[in-house]
Amino acid sequence: MKRILILVAALLLIAPSVVEAQKKGKKEVNPILEGKKKVRQTDFDSVWRFTTFNTKKKYFCNFNYLTFNSINDADKPIKDSRQEIWGEFRPVMNFLETNSRVPVKICAIYAINPSITDKVKRMQLEERASQAAKEALENFSAWMKLREYRNKITIQVAQIDYRYWYGSDYVTMQKPTDDIIIVGEVLFFATKKIDFFPNAAEGAKTFKTIKFLPNSTELMASFDKELDELAEYLKENDRLEVLLKSYTDDNGTETYNIAISKKRAEAIRNALVKRNIVPHRIEIEALGSENPIGDNLTYEGKVANNRVDVVIQ
Protein backbone atom coordinates (compact mmCIF):
# COMPACT_ATOMS: atom_id res chain seq x y z
CA MET A 1 0.00 0.00 0.00
CA LYS A 2 2.86 2.33 0.92
CA ARG A 3 4.53 1.66 -2.47
CA ILE A 4 1.30 2.55 -4.29
CA LEU A 5 1.04 5.84 -2.38
CA ILE A 6 4.65 6.71 -3.23
CA LEU A 7 4.03 5.91 -6.91
CA VAL A 8 0.89 8.07 -7.00
CA ALA A 9 2.76 10.95 -5.37
CA ALA A 10 5.56 10.65 -7.92
CA LEU A 11 3.09 10.72 -10.79
CA LEU A 12 1.45 13.84 -9.38
CA LEU A 13 4.83 15.55 -9.27
CA ILE A 14 5.63 14.53 -12.85
CA ALA A 15 2.22 15.39 -14.32
CA PRO A 16 2.56 19.22 -14.25
CA SER A 17 5.87 19.08 -16.12
CA VAL A 18 4.37 16.73 -18.71
CA VAL A 19 1.38 19.05 -19.18
CA GLU A 20 3.74 22.01 -19.48
CA ALA A 21 5.80 20.16 -22.10
CA GLN A 22 2.63 19.37 -24.04
CA LYS A 23 1.61 23.01 -23.94
CA LYS A 24 5.01 24.05 -25.26
CA GLY A 25 4.68 21.44 -27.97
CA LYS A 26 1.35 22.89 -29.08
CA LYS A 27 2.83 26.36 -29.35
CA GLU A 28 5.71 25.12 -31.45
CA VAL A 29 4.76 25.60 -35.10
CA ASN A 30 6.83 24.39 -37.99
CA PRO A 31 7.43 27.59 -40.01
CA ILE A 32 7.40 25.81 -43.35
CA LEU A 33 3.68 25.28 -42.92
CA GLU A 34 2.78 28.84 -42.00
CA GLY A 35 1.38 31.28 -44.50
CA LYS A 36 -0.27 30.73 -47.82
CA LYS A 37 2.45 28.63 -49.42
CA LYS A 38 5.03 31.23 -48.49
CA VAL A 39 8.25 30.43 -46.67
CA ARG A 40 11.00 32.87 -45.87
CA GLN A 41 14.72 32.04 -45.79
CA THR A 42 14.82 32.49 -42.01
CA ASP A 43 12.01 29.95 -41.69
CA PHE A 44 13.79 27.53 -43.99
CA ASP A 45 16.90 27.67 -41.82
CA SER A 46 14.93 26.78 -38.71
CA VAL A 47 13.00 23.82 -40.11
CA TRP A 48 13.57 20.54 -38.29
CA ARG A 49 16.32 18.42 -39.76
CA PHE A 50 16.42 14.65 -40.11
CA THR A 51 18.22 13.71 -36.94
CA THR A 52 15.37 12.06 -35.05
CA PHE A 53 11.73 11.62 -35.98
CA ASN A 54 8.65 12.57 -34.03
CA THR A 55 5.37 11.30 -35.48
CA LYS A 56 3.55 14.49 -34.48
CA LYS A 57 5.84 16.84 -36.38
CA LYS A 58 6.51 17.75 -39.99
CA TYR A 59 9.89 17.66 -41.67
CA PHE A 60 11.40 19.34 -44.68
CA CYS A 61 13.74 17.35 -46.94
CA ASN A 62 15.87 19.12 -49.53
CA PHE A 63 15.55 16.30 -52.05
CA ASN A 64 14.83 16.21 -55.79
CA TYR A 65 11.69 14.09 -55.77
CA LEU A 66 12.05 13.40 -59.52
CA THR A 67 14.78 10.97 -58.46
CA PHE A 68 11.93 8.63 -57.58
CA ASN A 69 11.32 8.11 -61.31
CA SER A 70 14.55 6.13 -61.60
CA ILE A 71 13.71 3.57 -58.93
CA ASN A 72 11.32 1.79 -61.30
CA ASP A 73 13.74 1.99 -64.20
CA ALA A 74 14.34 -1.56 -65.43
CA ASP A 75 17.91 -0.68 -66.45
CA LYS A 76 18.80 0.83 -63.09
CA PRO A 77 16.89 -0.97 -60.35
CA ILE A 78 17.55 0.15 -56.81
CA LYS A 79 17.98 -2.93 -54.65
CA ASP A 80 19.47 -1.23 -51.65
CA SER A 81 17.78 1.69 -49.94
CA ARG A 82 21.16 2.82 -48.63
CA GLN A 83 22.50 3.71 -52.08
CA GLU A 84 23.83 7.20 -52.76
CA ILE A 85 20.89 8.07 -55.01
CA TRP A 86 18.75 8.77 -51.95
CA GLY A 87 20.90 11.69 -50.79
CA GLU A 88 19.14 13.61 -48.03
CA PHE A 89 16.21 11.22 -48.30
CA ARG A 90 18.29 8.35 -46.91
CA PRO A 91 17.37 9.01 -43.24
CA VAL A 92 13.73 8.71 -44.26
CA MET A 93 14.39 5.32 -45.85
CA ASN A 94 16.23 4.18 -42.74
CA PHE A 95 13.26 5.23 -40.65
CA LEU A 96 10.73 3.49 -42.90
CA GLU A 97 12.76 0.28 -42.89
CA THR A 98 12.79 0.16 -39.11
CA ASN A 99 9.22 1.46 -38.67
CA SER A 100 7.42 -0.34 -41.44
CA ARG A 101 3.89 0.25 -40.12
CA VAL A 102 4.07 4.01 -39.57
CA PRO A 103 1.92 5.89 -42.13
CA VAL A 104 3.69 8.70 -43.95
CA LYS A 105 2.23 11.69 -45.75
CA ILE A 106 4.66 13.11 -48.28
CA CYS A 107 4.22 16.41 -50.12
CA ALA A 108 6.35 17.43 -53.10
CA ILE A 109 6.74 21.20 -53.29
CA TYR A 110 7.80 23.26 -56.28
CA ALA A 111 7.86 26.86 -57.45
CA ILE A 112 7.56 28.63 -60.79
CA ASN A 113 10.25 31.10 -61.80
CA PRO A 114 8.98 34.51 -60.56
CA SER A 115 10.31 36.26 -63.68
CA ILE A 116 7.65 34.50 -65.80
CA THR A 117 4.72 36.90 -65.91
CA ASP A 118 2.77 35.43 -68.84
CA LYS A 119 -0.33 33.93 -67.22
CA VAL A 120 -0.88 31.26 -69.87
CA LYS A 121 2.71 30.08 -69.69
CA ARG A 122 2.62 30.05 -65.88
CA MET A 123 -0.55 27.95 -65.90
CA GLN A 124 1.05 25.48 -68.32
CA LEU A 125 4.17 25.25 -66.16
CA GLU A 126 2.11 24.79 -63.00
CA GLU A 127 0.20 21.94 -64.59
CA ARG A 128 3.39 20.29 -65.85
CA ALA A 129 5.18 20.68 -62.51
CA SER A 130 2.22 19.35 -60.55
CA GLN A 131 1.83 16.33 -62.80
CA ALA A 132 5.54 15.53 -62.73
CA ALA A 133 5.64 15.74 -58.93
CA LYS A 134 2.57 13.53 -58.58
CA GLU A 135 3.96 10.89 -60.95
CA ALA A 136 7.27 10.85 -59.06
CA LEU A 137 5.53 10.28 -55.72
CA GLU A 138 3.30 7.60 -57.25
CA ASN A 139 6.43 5.82 -58.51
CA PHE A 140 7.85 5.91 -55.00
CA SER A 141 4.62 4.58 -53.51
CA ALA A 142 4.49 1.76 -56.08
CA TRP A 143 8.13 0.88 -55.42
CA MET A 144 7.43 0.74 -51.68
CA LYS A 145 4.66 -1.79 -52.32
CA LEU A 146 6.93 -3.91 -54.52
CA ARG A 147 9.52 -3.89 -51.77
CA GLU A 148 6.72 -5.01 -49.41
CA TYR A 149 6.98 -2.03 -47.11
CA ARG A 150 3.90 -1.85 -44.95
CA ASN A 151 3.81 1.92 -44.60
CA LYS A 152 0.71 3.59 -45.95
CA ILE A 153 1.91 6.38 -48.27
CA THR A 154 -0.34 9.39 -48.83
CA ILE A 155 0.88 11.77 -51.51
CA GLN A 156 0.29 15.47 -52.08
CA VAL A 157 1.83 18.19 -54.22
CA ALA A 158 1.89 21.93 -53.63
CA GLN A 159 3.27 25.09 -55.17
CA ILE A 160 4.99 27.77 -53.13
CA ASP A 161 6.01 31.32 -53.89
CA TYR A 162 9.72 31.20 -54.70
CA ARG A 163 10.11 34.82 -53.66
CA TYR A 164 9.15 33.99 -50.10
CA TRP A 165 11.07 30.74 -50.00
CA TYR A 166 14.32 32.63 -50.48
CA GLY A 167 13.27 35.86 -48.79
CA SER A 168 11.27 38.86 -49.93
CA ASP A 169 14.45 40.54 -51.22
CA TYR A 170 14.82 37.90 -53.92
CA VAL A 171 15.15 40.58 -56.61
CA THR A 172 18.60 41.45 -55.28
CA MET A 173 19.71 37.82 -55.39
CA GLN A 174 20.75 35.70 -58.33
CA LYS A 175 17.58 34.90 -60.20
CA PRO A 176 16.78 31.25 -60.99
CA THR A 177 17.22 30.10 -64.57
CA ASP A 178 14.87 27.10 -64.50
CA ASP A 179 11.20 27.61 -65.29
CA ILE A 180 10.22 24.98 -62.72
CA ILE A 181 12.10 25.04 -59.43
CA ILE A 182 12.08 21.82 -57.43
CA VAL A 183 12.14 22.85 -53.79
CA GLY A 184 11.93 19.53 -51.98
CA GLU A 185 9.51 17.64 -49.80
CA VAL A 186 7.64 17.93 -46.56
CA LEU A 187 6.95 14.71 -44.68
CA PHE A 188 4.61 13.92 -41.82
CA PHE A 189 4.66 10.59 -39.99
CA ALA A 190 1.28 10.01 -38.33
CA THR A 191 -2.25 8.83 -38.87
CA LYS A 192 -4.27 12.02 -38.44
CA LYS A 193 -5.17 14.26 -41.37
CA ILE A 194 -3.18 17.44 -41.76
CA ASP A 195 -3.13 20.33 -44.21
CA PHE A 196 0.46 20.97 -45.26
CA PHE A 197 -0.28 24.47 -46.52
CA PRO A 198 -3.21 26.05 -44.65
CA ASN A 199 -4.76 29.19 -46.09
CA ALA A 200 -3.00 32.19 -44.57
CA ALA A 201 -5.98 34.43 -45.28
CA GLU A 202 -8.41 32.40 -43.19
CA GLY A 203 -9.91 34.80 -40.68
CA ALA A 204 -8.20 37.79 -42.31
CA LYS A 205 -9.64 41.27 -41.93
CA THR A 206 -12.08 42.44 -44.62
CA PHE A 207 -11.86 45.86 -46.27
CA LYS A 208 -14.40 48.10 -47.92
CA THR A 209 -14.87 48.17 -51.66
CA ILE A 210 -13.18 51.20 -53.22
CA LYS A 211 -15.54 53.15 -55.47
CA PHE A 212 -14.81 55.12 -58.65
CA LEU A 213 -16.95 57.54 -60.60
CA PRO A 214 -18.13 56.26 -64.02
CA ASN A 215 -15.41 56.55 -66.70
CA SER A 216 -12.95 57.86 -64.10
CA THR A 217 -9.66 56.32 -62.95
CA GLU A 218 -9.01 58.97 -60.31
CA LEU A 219 -8.69 57.62 -56.78
CA MET A 220 -10.95 59.70 -54.53
CA ALA A 221 -9.43 61.23 -51.40
CA SER A 222 -12.32 59.88 -49.33
CA PHE A 223 -10.67 56.44 -49.49
CA ASP A 224 -7.29 57.59 -48.11
CA LYS A 225 -8.15 56.40 -44.60
CA GLU A 226 -9.15 52.98 -45.95
CA LEU A 227 -5.87 52.70 -47.87
CA ASP A 228 -3.92 53.73 -44.76
CA GLU A 229 -5.60 50.93 -42.78
CA LEU A 230 -4.98 48.42 -45.57
CA ALA A 231 -1.29 49.32 -45.82
CA GLU A 232 -0.87 49.12 -42.05
CA TYR A 233 -2.57 45.72 -41.97
CA LEU A 234 -0.27 44.37 -44.69
CA LYS A 235 2.77 45.62 -42.77
CA GLU A 236 1.58 43.88 -39.62
CA ASN A 237 0.83 40.66 -41.53
CA ASP A 238 3.76 40.34 -43.89
CA ARG A 239 2.80 36.84 -45.09
CA LEU A 240 -0.41 38.13 -46.63
CA GLU A 241 -0.96 39.70 -50.03
CA VAL A 242 -3.80 41.71 -51.52
CA LEU A 243 -5.75 41.07 -54.71
CA LEU A 244 -7.44 44.08 -56.32
CA LYS A 245 -10.42 42.94 -58.43
CA SER A 246 -11.47 45.88 -60.56
CA TYR A 247 -14.88 46.28 -62.27
CA THR A 248 -16.77 48.82 -64.40
CA ASP A 249 -20.31 49.33 -65.62
CA ASP A 250 -21.29 48.20 -69.14
CA ASN A 251 -20.99 51.63 -70.76
CA GLY A 252 -18.41 51.08 -73.50
CA THR A 253 -16.69 48.25 -75.30
CA GLU A 254 -15.22 45.38 -73.30
CA THR A 255 -11.72 46.41 -74.38
CA TYR A 256 -12.32 49.90 -73.00
CA ASN A 257 -13.81 48.56 -69.78
CA ILE A 258 -10.89 46.17 -69.20
CA ALA A 259 -8.44 49.01 -69.78
CA ILE A 260 -10.17 51.42 -67.40
CA SER A 261 -10.58 48.77 -64.70
CA LYS A 262 -6.85 47.97 -64.98
CA LYS A 263 -5.93 51.63 -64.55
CA ARG A 264 -8.10 51.83 -61.43
CA ALA A 265 -6.41 48.83 -59.85
CA GLU A 266 -3.02 50.29 -60.77
CA ALA A 267 -3.96 53.57 -59.11
CA ILE A 268 -4.67 51.72 -55.86
CA ARG A 269 -1.47 49.70 -56.21
CA ASN A 270 0.54 52.88 -56.67
CA ALA A 271 -1.11 54.35 -53.58
CA LEU A 272 -0.13 51.28 -51.54
CA VAL A 273 3.44 51.34 -52.89
CA LYS A 274 3.69 54.97 -51.71
CA ARG A 275 2.68 53.61 -48.30
CA ASN A 276 5.71 51.27 -48.41
CA ILE A 277 4.01 48.06 -49.55
CA VAL A 278 6.28 46.20 -51.98
CA PRO A 279 4.69 45.75 -55.44
CA HIS A 280 4.93 41.96 -55.59
CA ARG A 281 2.50 41.71 -52.66
CA ILE A 282 -0.17 43.48 -54.72
CA GLU A 283 -1.95 41.54 -57.44
CA ILE A 284 -4.42 43.16 -59.82
CA GLU A 285 -7.21 41.62 -61.85
CA ALA A 286 -9.01 43.77 -64.43
CA LEU A 287 -12.46 42.28 -64.99
CA GLY A 288 -14.30 45.05 -66.86
CA SER A 289 -18.08 44.78 -66.74
CA GLU A 290 -18.16 41.29 -65.23
CA ASN A 291 -20.12 40.50 -62.06
CA PRO A 292 -22.33 43.62 -61.79
CA ILE A 293 -23.79 44.23 -58.34
CA GLY A 294 -26.07 47.04 -59.50
CA ASP A 295 -28.51 47.64 -62.33
CA ASN A 296 -26.63 49.11 -65.28
CA LEU A 297 -29.88 50.69 -66.49
CA THR A 298 -29.81 53.18 -63.61
CA TYR A 299 -27.20 55.75 -62.59
CA GLU A 300 -27.07 54.39 -59.05
CA GLY A 301 -26.48 50.89 -60.41
CA LYS A 302 -23.67 52.09 -62.66
CA VAL A 303 -22.02 53.86 -59.72
CA ALA A 304 -22.20 50.64 -57.69
CA ASN A 305 -20.56 48.64 -60.49
CA ASN A 306 -17.57 50.97 -60.82
CA ARG A 307 -15.61 49.46 -57.98
CA VAL A 308 -12.45 47.65 -56.87
CA ASP A 309 -12.90 44.79 -54.42
CA VAL A 310 -10.06 44.33 -51.92
CA VAL A 311 -9.31 40.66 -51.26
CA ILE A 312 -6.73 39.60 -48.69
CA GLN A 313 -5.00 36.38 -49.71
Coordinates of N, CA and C in Angstrom, one line a residue, residues 29-137:
V29 N 5.3 25.7 -33.8 CA 4.8 25.6 -35.1 C 5.9 25.5 -36.1
N30 N 5.8 24.5 -37.0 CA 6.8 24.4 -38.0 C 6.6 25.5 -39.0
P31 N 7.6 26.4 -39.2 CA 7.4 27.6 -40.0 C 7.2 27.3 -41.5
I32 N 7.6 26.1 -41.9 CA 7.4 25.8 -43.4 C 5.9 25.7 -43.7
L33 N 5.1 25.5 -42.7 CA 3.7 25.3 -42.9 C 2.9 26.5 -42.7
E34 N 3.5 27.6 -42.2 CA 2.8 28.8 -42.0 C 2.6 29.6 -43.3
G35 N 1.6 30.4 -43.3 CA 1.4 31.3 -44.5 C 0.7 30.6 -45.7
K36 N 0.4 31.3 -46.7 CA -0.3 30.7 -47.8 C 0.8 30.3 -48.8
K37 N 1.4 29.2 -48.6 CA 2.5 28.6 -49.4 C 3.6 29.6 -49.6
K38 N 3.9 30.3 -48.5 CA 5.0 31.2 -48.5 C 6.0 30.9 -47.4
V39 N 7.3 30.8 -47.7 CA 8.2 30.4 -46.7 C 9.5 31.3 -46.8
R40 N 9.9 32.0 -45.8 CA 11.0 32.9 -45.9 C 12.3 32.1 -45.6
Q41 N 13.4 32.7 -46.0 CA 14.7 32.0 -45.8 C 15.0 31.7 -44.3
T42 N 14.6 32.7 -43.4 CA 14.8 32.5 -42.0 C 14.0 31.3 -41.5
D43 N 12.8 31.1 -42.1 CA 12.0 29.9 -41.7 C 12.7 28.7 -42.2
F44 N 13.2 28.7 -43.4 CA 13.8 27.5 -44.0 C 15.0 27.1 -43.1
D45 N 15.7 28.0 -42.6 CA 16.9 27.7 -41.8 C 16.5 27.0 -40.5
S46 N 15.3 27.3 -40.0 CA 14.9 26.8 -38.7 C 14.1 25.5 -38.8
V47 N 13.8 25.0 -40.0 CA 13.0 23.8 -40.1 C 13.7 22.6 -39.5
W48 N 13.0 21.7 -38.9 CA 13.6 20.5 -38.3 C 14.4 19.8 -39.3
R49 N 15.5 19.3 -38.9 CA 16.3 18.4 -39.8 C 16.1 16.9 -39.4
F50 N 16.6 16.1 -40.3 CA 16.4 14.6 -40.1 C 17.5 14.1 -39.2
T51 N 17.3 14.3 -37.9 CA 18.2 13.7 -36.9 C 17.4 12.6 -36.2
T52 N 16.3 13.0 -35.7 CA 15.4 12.1 -35.1 C 14.0 12.4 -35.6
F53 N 13.1 11.4 -35.5 CA 11.7 11.6 -36.0 C 10.7 11.6 -34.8
N54 N 9.8 12.5 -35.0 CA 8.6 12.6 -34.0 C 7.4 12.5 -34.9
T55 N 6.5 11.5 -34.6 CA 5.4 11.3 -35.5 C 4.3 12.4 -35.4
K56 N 4.5 13.4 -34.6 CA 3.6 14.5 -34.5 C 4.1 15.8 -35.1
K57 N 5.2 15.7 -35.8 CA 5.8 16.8 -36.4 C 6.0 16.7 -37.9
K58 N 6.3 17.8 -38.5 CA 6.5 17.7 -40.0 C 8.0 18.1 -40.3
Y59 N 8.5 17.5 -41.4 CA 9.9 17.7 -41.7 C 10.1 18.1 -43.1
F60 N 11.1 19.0 -43.3 CA 11.4 19.3 -44.7 C 12.6 18.6 -45.1
C61 N 12.6 18.1 -46.4 CA 13.7 17.4 -46.9 C 14.1 18.0 -48.3
N62 N 15.4 18.5 -48.3 CA 15.9 19.1 -49.5 C 16.3 18.0 -50.5
F63 N 15.3 17.5 -51.2 CA 15.6 16.3 -52.1 C 14.8 16.5 -53.4
N64 N 15.5 16.1 -54.5 CA 14.8 16.2 -55.8 C 13.9 15.0 -56.0
Y65 N 12.6 15.2 -55.8 CA 11.7 14.1 -55.8 C 11.6 13.4 -57.1
L66 N 12.1 14.1 -58.2 CA 12.1 13.4 -59.5 C 13.0 12.2 -59.6
T67 N 13.9 12.1 -58.6 CA 14.8 11.0 -58.5 C 14.0 9.7 -58.3
F68 N 12.8 9.8 -57.8 CA 11.9 8.6 -57.6 C 11.6 7.9 -58.9
N69 N 11.7 8.7 -60.0 CA 11.3 8.1 -61.3 C 12.3 7.0 -61.7
S70 N 13.5 7.1 -61.2 CA 14.6 6.1 -61.6 C 14.5 4.8 -60.8
I71 N 13.7 4.8 -59.7 CA 13.7 3.6 -58.9 C 12.9 2.5 -59.6
N72 N 12.1 2.8 -60.6 CA 11.3 1.8 -61.3 C 11.9 1.6 -62.7
D73 N 13.1 2.1 -62.9 CA 13.7 2.0 -64.2 C 14.3 0.6 -64.3
A74 N 13.9 -0.2 -65.3 CA 14.3 -1.6 -65.4 C 15.9 -1.7 -65.6
D75 N 16.5 -0.6 -66.2 CA 17.9 -0.7 -66.4 C 18.7 -0.4 -65.2
K76 N 18.1 0.4 -64.3 CA 18.8 0.8 -63.1 C 17.9 0.6 -61.8
P77 N 17.7 -0.7 -61.5 CA 16.9 -1.0 -60.4 C 17.6 -0.7 -59.1
I78 N 16.9 -0.1 -58.1 CA 17.5 0.1 -56.8 C 17.2 -1.0 -55.9
K79 N 18.2 -1.8 -55.5 CA 18.0 -2.9 -54.7 C 18.3 -2.6 -53.2
D80 N 19.0 -1.6 -53.0 CA 19.5 -1.2 -51.7 C 19.1 0.2 -51.3
S81 N 18.3 0.4 -50.3 CA 17.8 1.7 -49.9 C 18.9 2.6 -49.4
R82 N 20.1 2.0 -49.1 CA 21.2 2.8 -48.6 C 22.0 3.4 -49.7
Q83 N 21.7 3.2 -51.0 CA 22.5 3.7 -52.1 C 22.6 5.2 -52.1
E84 N 23.6 5.8 -52.7 CA 23.8 7.2 -52.8 C 22.7 8.0 -53.4
I85 N 21.9 7.3 -54.3 CA 20.9 8.1 -55.0 C 19.9 8.7 -54.1
W86 N 19.7 8.2 -52.9 CA 18.7 8.8 -52.0 C 19.2 10.1 -51.4
G87 N 20.4 10.4 -51.3 CA 20.9 11.7 -50.8 C 20.3 12.0 -49.4
E88 N 19.7 13.2 -49.3 CA 19.1 13.6 -48.0 C 17.9 12.8 -47.7
F89 N 17.4 12.0 -48.6 CA 16.2 11.2 -48.3 C 16.6 9.9 -47.6
R90 N 17.9 9.6 -47.5 CA 18.3 8.3 -46.9 C 17.8 8.2 -45.5
P91 N 17.9 9.2 -44.6 CA 17.4 9.0 -43.2 C 15.9 8.6 -43.2
V92 N 15.1 9.1 -44.2 CA 13.7 8.7 -44.3 C 13.6 7.2 -44.6
M93 N 14.4 6.7 -45.5 CA 14.4 5.3 -45.9 C 14.8 4.5 -44.7
N94 N 15.8 4.9 -43.9 CA 16.2 4.2 -42.7 C 15.1 4.1 -41.7
F95 N 14.4 5.2 -41.6 CA 13.3 5.2 -40.7 C 12.2 4.3 -41.1
L96 N 11.8 4.3 -42.4 CA 10.7 3.5 -42.9 C 11.1 2.0 -42.8
E97 N 12.4 1.7 -43.0 CA 12.8 0.3 -42.9 C 12.6 -0.3 -41.5
T98 N 12.9 0.6 -40.5 CA 12.8 0.2 -39.1 C 11.4 0.4 -38.5
N99 N 10.6 1.2 -39.2 CA 9.2 1.5 -38.7 C 8.2 1.2 -39.8
S100 N 8.1 0.0 -40.2 CA 7.4 -0.3 -41.4 C 5.9 -0.2 -41.4
R101 N 5.4 0.1 -40.2 CA 3.9 0.2 -40.1 C 3.5 1.7 -39.9
V102 N 4.4 2.6 -39.8 CA 4.1 4.0 -39.6 C 3.6 4.7 -40.9
P103 N 2.4 5.2 -40.9 CA 1.9 5.9 -42.1 C 2.7 7.2 -42.4
V104 N 2.9 7.5 -43.6 CA 3.7 8.7 -43.9 C 2.9 9.5 -45.0
K105 N 2.8 10.8 -44.8 CA 2.2 11.7 -45.7 C 3.4 12.5 -46.3
I106 N 3.5 12.5 -47.6 CA 4.7 13.1 -48.3 C 4.1 14.1 -49.3
C107 N 4.7 15.3 -49.2 CA 4.2 16.4 -50.1 C 5.4 17.0 -50.9
A108 N 5.3 16.9 -52.2 CA 6.4 17.4 -53.1 C 6.0 18.9 -53.3
I109 N 7.0 19.8 -53.1 CA 6.7 21.2 -53.3 C 7.7 21.8 -54.4
Y110 N 7.1 22.7 -55.2 CA 7.8 23.3 -56.3 C 7.4 24.7 -56.4
A111 N 8.2 25.5 -57.2 CA 7.9 26.9 -57.5 C 8.0 27.1 -58.9
I112 N 7.4 28.2 -59.4 CA 7.6 28.6 -60.8 C 8.4 29.9 -60.8
N113 N 9.3 30.0 -61.7 CA 10.3 31.1 -61.8 C 9.5 32.4 -61.7
P114 N 9.8 33.3 -60.7 CA 9.0 34.5 -60.6 C 9.1 35.5 -61.7
S115 N 10.1 35.3 -62.6 CA 10.3 36.3 -63.7 C 9.3 36.0 -64.8
I116 N 8.6 34.8 -64.8 CA 7.7 34.5 -65.8 C 6.3 35.2 -65.4
T117 N 5.9 36.1 -66.2 CA 4.7 36.9 -65.9 C 3.6 36.5 -66.8
D118 N 3.8 35.8 -67.9 CA 2.8 35.4 -68.8 C 1.9 34.4 -68.1
K119 N 0.6 34.8 -68.0 CA -0.3 33.9 -67.2 C -0.5 32.6 -67.9
V120 N -0.7 32.5 -69.2 CA -0.9 31.3 -69.9 C 0.3 30.3 -69.7
K121 N 1.5 30.9 -69.9 CA 2.7 30.1 -69.7 C 2.8 29.6 -68.3
R122 N 2.5 30.5 -67.3 CA 2.6 30.0 -65.9 C 1.6 28.9 -65.6
M123 N 0.4 29.0 -66.1 CA -0.6 27.9 -65.9 C -0.1 26.6 -66.5
Q124 N 0.5 26.7 -67.7 CA 1.1 25.5 -68.3 C 2.2 24.9 -67.5
L125 N 3.1 25.7 -67.0 CA 4.2 25.3 -66.2 C 3.7 24.7 -64.8
E126 N 2.7 25.3 -64.2 CA 2.1 24.8 -63.0 C 1.5 23.4 -63.2
E127 N 0.8 23.2 -64.3 CA 0.2 21.9 -64.6 C 1.3 20.9 -64.8
R128 N 2.3 21.2 -65.6 CA 3.4 20.3 -65.8 C 4.1 19.9 -64.6
A129 N 4.4 20.9 -63.7 CA 5.2 20.7 -62.5 C 4.4 19.8 -61.5
S130 N 3.1 20.1 -61.4 CA 2.2 19.4 -60.5 C 2.1 17.9 -61.0
Q131 N 1.9 17.7 -62.3 CA 1.8 16.3 -62.8 C 3.1 15.5 -62.6
A132 N 4.2 16.2 -62.9 CA 5.5 15.5 -62.7 C 5.8 15.1 -61.3
A133 N 5.4 16.0 -60.4 CA 5.6 15.7 -58.9 C 4.7 14.6 -58.5
K134 N 3.5 14.6 -59.0 CA 2.6 13.5 -58.6 C 3.0 12.2 -59.1
E135 N 3.5 12.1 -60.4 CA 4.0 10.9 -61.0 C 5.2 10.4 -60.2
A136 N 6.1 11.3 -59.8 CA 7.3 10.9 -59.1 C 6.9 10.2 -57.7
L137 N 5.9 10.8 -57.0 CA 5.5 10.3 -55.7 C 4.8 9.0 -55.9

